[in-house]
PDB file of C-alpha atoms in Angstrom:
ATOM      1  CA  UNK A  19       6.817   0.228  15.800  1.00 54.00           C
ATOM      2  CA  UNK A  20      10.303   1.800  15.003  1.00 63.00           C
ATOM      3  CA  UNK A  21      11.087  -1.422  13.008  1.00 87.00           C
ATOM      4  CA  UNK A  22       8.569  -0.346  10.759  1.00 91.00           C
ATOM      5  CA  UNK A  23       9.285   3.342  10.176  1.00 93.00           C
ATOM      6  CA  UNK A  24      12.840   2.804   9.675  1.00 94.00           C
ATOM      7  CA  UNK A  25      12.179   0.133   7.003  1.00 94.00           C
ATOM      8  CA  UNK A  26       9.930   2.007   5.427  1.00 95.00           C
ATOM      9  CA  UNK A  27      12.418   5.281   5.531  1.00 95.00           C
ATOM     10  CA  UNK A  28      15.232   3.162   4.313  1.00 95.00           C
ATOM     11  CA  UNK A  29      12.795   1.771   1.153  1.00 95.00           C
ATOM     12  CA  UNK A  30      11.602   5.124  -0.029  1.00 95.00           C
ATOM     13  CA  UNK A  31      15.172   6.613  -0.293  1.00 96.00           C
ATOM     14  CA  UNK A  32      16.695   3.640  -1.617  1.00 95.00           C
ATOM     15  CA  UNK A  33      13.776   4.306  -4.637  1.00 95.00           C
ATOM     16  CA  UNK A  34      14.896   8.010  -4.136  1.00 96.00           C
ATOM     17  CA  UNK A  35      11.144   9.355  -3.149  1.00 95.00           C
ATOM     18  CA  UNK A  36      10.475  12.048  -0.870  1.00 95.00           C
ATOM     19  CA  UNK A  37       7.649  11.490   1.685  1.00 95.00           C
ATOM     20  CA  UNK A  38       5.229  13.704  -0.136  1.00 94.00           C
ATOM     21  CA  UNK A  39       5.725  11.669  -3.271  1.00 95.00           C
ATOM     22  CA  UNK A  40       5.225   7.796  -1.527  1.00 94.00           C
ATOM     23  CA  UNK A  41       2.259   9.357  -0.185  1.00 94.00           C
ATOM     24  CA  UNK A  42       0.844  10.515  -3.302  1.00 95.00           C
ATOM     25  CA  UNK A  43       1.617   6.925  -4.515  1.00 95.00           C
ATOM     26  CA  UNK A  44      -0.435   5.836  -1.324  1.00 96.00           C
ATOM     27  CA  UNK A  45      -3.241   8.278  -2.019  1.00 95.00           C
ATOM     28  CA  UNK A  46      -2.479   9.633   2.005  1.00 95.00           C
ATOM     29  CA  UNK A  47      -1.073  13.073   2.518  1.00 91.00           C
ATOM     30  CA  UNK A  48       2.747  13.572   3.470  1.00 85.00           C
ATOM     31  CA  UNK A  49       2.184  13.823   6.853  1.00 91.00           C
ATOM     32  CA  UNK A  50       0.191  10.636   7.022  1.00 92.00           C
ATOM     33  CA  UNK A  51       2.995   8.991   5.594  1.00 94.00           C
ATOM     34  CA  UNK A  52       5.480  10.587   7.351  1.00 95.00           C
ATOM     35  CA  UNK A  53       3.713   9.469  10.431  1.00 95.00           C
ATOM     36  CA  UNK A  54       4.567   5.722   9.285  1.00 94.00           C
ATOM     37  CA  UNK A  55       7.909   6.502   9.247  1.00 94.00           C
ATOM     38  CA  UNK A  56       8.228   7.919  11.995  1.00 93.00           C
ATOM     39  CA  UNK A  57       6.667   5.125  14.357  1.00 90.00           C
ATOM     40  CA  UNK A  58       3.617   7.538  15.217  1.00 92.00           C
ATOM     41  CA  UNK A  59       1.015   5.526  13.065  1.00 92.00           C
ATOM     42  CA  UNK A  60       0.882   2.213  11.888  1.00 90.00           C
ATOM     43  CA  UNK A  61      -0.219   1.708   8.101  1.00 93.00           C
ATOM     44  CA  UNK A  62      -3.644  -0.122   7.755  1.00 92.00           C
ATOM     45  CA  UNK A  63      -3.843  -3.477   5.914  1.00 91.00           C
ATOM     46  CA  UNK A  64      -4.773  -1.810   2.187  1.00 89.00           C
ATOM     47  CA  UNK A  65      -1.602   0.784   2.473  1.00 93.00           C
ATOM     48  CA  UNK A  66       0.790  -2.187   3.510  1.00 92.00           C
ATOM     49  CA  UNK A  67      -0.455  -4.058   0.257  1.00 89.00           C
ATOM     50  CA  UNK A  68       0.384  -1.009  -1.526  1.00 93.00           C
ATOM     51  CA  UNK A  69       4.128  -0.326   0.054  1.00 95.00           C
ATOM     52  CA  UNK A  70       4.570  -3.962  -0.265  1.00 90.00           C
ATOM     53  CA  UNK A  71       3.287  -3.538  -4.517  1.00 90.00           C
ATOM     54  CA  UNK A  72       5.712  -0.034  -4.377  1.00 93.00           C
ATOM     55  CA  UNK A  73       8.661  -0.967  -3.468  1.00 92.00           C
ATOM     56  CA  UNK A  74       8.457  -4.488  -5.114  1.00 88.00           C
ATOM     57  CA  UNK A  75       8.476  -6.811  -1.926  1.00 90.00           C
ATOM     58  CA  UNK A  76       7.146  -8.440   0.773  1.00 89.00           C
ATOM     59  CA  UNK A  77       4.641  -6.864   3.414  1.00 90.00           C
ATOM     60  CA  UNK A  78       6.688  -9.604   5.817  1.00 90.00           C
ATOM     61  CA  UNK A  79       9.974  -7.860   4.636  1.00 91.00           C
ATOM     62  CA  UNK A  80       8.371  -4.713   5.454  1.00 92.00           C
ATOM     63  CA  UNK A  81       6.820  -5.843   9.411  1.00 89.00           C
ATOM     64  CA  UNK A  82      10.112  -8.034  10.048  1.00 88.00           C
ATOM     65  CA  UNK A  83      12.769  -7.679   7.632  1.00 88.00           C
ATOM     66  CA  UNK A  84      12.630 -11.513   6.924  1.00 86.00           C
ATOM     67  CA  UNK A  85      13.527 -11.932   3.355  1.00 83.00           C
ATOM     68  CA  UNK A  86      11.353 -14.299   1.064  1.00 76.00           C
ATOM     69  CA  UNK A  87      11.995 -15.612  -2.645  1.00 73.00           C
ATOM     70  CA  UNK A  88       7.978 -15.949  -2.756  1.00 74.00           C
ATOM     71  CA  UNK A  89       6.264 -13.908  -5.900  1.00 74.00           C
ATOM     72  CA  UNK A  90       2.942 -12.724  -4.981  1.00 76.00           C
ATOM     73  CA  UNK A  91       0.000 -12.568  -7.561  1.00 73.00           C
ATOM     74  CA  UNK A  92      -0.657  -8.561  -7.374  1.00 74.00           C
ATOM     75  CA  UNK A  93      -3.745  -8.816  -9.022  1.00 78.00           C
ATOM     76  CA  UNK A  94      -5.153 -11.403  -7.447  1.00 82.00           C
ATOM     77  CA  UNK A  95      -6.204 -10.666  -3.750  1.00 85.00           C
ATOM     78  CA  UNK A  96      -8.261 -12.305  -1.359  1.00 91.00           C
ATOM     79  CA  UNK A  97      -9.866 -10.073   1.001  1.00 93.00           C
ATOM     80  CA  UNK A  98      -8.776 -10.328   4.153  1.00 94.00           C
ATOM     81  CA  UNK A  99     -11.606 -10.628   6.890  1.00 96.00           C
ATOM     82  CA  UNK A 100     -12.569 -13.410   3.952  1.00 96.00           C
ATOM     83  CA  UNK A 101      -8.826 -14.828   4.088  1.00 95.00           C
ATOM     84  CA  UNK A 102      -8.982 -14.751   7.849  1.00 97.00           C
ATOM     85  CA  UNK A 103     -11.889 -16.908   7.845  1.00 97.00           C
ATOM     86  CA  UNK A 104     -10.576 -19.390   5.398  1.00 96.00           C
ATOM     87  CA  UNK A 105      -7.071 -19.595   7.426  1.00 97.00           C
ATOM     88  CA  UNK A 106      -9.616 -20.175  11.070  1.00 97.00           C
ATOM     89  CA  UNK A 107     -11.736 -22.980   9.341  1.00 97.00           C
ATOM     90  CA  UNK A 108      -8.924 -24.622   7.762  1.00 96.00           C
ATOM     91  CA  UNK A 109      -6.831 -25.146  10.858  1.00 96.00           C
ATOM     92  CA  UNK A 110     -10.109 -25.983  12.873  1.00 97.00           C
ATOM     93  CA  UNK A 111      -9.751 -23.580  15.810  1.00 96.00           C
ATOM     94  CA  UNK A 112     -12.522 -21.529  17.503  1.00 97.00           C
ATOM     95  CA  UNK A 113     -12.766 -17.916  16.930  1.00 97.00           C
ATOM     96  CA  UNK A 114     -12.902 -17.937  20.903  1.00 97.00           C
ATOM     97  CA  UNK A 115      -9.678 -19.745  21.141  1.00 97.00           C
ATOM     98  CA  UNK A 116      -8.083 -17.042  18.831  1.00 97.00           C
ATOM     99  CA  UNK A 117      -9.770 -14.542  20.613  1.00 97.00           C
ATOM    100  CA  UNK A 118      -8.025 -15.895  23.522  1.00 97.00           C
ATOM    101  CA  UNK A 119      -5.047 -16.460  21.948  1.00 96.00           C
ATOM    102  CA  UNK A 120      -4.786 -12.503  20.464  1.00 97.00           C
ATOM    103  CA  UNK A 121      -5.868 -11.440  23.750  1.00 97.00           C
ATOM    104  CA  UNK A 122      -9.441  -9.639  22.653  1.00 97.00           C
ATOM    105  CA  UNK A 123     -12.895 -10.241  23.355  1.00 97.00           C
ATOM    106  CA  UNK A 124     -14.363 -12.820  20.646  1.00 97.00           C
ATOM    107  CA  UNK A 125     -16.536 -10.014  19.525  1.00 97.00           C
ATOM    108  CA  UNK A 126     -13.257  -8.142  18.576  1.00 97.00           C
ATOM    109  CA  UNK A 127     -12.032 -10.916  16.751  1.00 97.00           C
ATOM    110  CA  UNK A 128     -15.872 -11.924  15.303  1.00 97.00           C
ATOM    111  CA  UNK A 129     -15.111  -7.886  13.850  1.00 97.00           C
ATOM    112  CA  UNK A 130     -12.224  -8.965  12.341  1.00 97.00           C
ATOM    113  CA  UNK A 131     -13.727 -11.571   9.821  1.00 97.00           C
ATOM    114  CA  UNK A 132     -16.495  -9.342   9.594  1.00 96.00           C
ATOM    115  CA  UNK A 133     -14.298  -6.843   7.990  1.00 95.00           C
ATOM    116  CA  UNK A 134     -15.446  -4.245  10.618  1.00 96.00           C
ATOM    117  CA  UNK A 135     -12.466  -3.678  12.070  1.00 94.00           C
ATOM    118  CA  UNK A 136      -8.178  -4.074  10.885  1.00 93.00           C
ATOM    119  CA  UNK A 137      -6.208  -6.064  13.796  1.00 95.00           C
ATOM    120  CA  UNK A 138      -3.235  -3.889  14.604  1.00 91.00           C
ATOM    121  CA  UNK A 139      -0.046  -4.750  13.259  1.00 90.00           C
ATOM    122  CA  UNK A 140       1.246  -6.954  16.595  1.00 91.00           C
ATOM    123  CA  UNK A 141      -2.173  -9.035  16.436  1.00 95.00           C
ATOM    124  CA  UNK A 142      -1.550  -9.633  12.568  1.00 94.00           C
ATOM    125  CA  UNK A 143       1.724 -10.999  13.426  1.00 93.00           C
ATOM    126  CA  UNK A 144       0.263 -12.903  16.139  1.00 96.00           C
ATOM    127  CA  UNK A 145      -2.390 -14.176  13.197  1.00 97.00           C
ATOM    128  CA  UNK A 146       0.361 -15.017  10.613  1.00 95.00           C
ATOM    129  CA  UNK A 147       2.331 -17.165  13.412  1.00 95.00           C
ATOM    130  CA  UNK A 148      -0.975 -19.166  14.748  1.00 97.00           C
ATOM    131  CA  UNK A 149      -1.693 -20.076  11.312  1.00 97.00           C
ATOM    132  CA  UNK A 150       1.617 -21.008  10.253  1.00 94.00           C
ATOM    133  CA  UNK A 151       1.765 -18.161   6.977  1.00 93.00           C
ATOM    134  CA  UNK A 152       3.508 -15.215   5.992  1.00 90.00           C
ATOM    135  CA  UNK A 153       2.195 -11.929   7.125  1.00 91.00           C
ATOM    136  CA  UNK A 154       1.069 -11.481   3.452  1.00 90.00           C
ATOM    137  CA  UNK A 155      -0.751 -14.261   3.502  1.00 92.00           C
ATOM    138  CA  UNK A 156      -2.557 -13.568   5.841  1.00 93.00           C
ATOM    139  CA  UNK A 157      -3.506 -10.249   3.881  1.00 91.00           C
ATOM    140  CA  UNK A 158      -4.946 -12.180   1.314  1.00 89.00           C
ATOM    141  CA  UNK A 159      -2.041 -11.992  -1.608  1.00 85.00           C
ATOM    142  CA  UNK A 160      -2.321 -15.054  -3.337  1.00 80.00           C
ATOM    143  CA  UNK A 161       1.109 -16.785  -4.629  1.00 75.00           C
ATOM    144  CA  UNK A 162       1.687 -16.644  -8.374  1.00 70.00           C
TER     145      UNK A 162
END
């Protein structure tokens, strides 16, 4: 997503970091990080918690640019294959229908809550908009 790497570009030198150093921060080498930035890999859902915690924002900032006044409990985190769950239950659909809906077999999806496998970052925006949340919501940070 070139959305993505250019945010992410713009964030680090507005904190005045080099890529080697937000990677250190991230615990990733330079080149995986320069790889976010340059649209070639897409952060998983534990690194986007951690940009989001870095540069003192929102992962939805980060995905979309949409700004949000919401403050985020950083310490308090609700997994998110359990988060996912919750969110399914409480609005009563099917994990067919979101299947469907996402565009993956159910088993995919099943994978998902199972904490097996991460959604890619178009699915979790797909997620955030079915259930009606922000994309760090759906990532499990908790409002404060």
């Amino acid at each position: 997503m070139i959305f993505l790497g250019e945010q992410l570009k713009r964030l680090r030198k507005e904190m005045k970091l080099t890529q080697k150093e937000l990677g250190e921060l991230l615990d990733i080498c330079n080149v995986g990080y320069s790889d976010y930035e340059r649209g070639k890999a897409i952060p998983p859902i534990e690194k986007l918690i951690k940009l989001a915690e870095i540069h003192h924002t929102t992962i939805q900032y980060i995905v979309t640019g949409e700004e949000s006044s919401v403050v985020f409990d950083e310490k308090n985190i609700t997994p998110f294959p359990k988060r996912l769950q919750e969110l399914r239950i409480k609005s009563g659909i099917t994990q067919a229908k979101i299947a469907q809906t996402l565009q993956v077999a159910e088993v995919t999806y099943q994978r998902y809550e199972y904490g097996d496998f991460e959604p890619k970052l178009d699915k979790l925006l797909k997620l955030a908009n079915l259930f009606d949340v922000t994309v760090d919501e759906l990532l499990g940070r908790n409002r404060t």
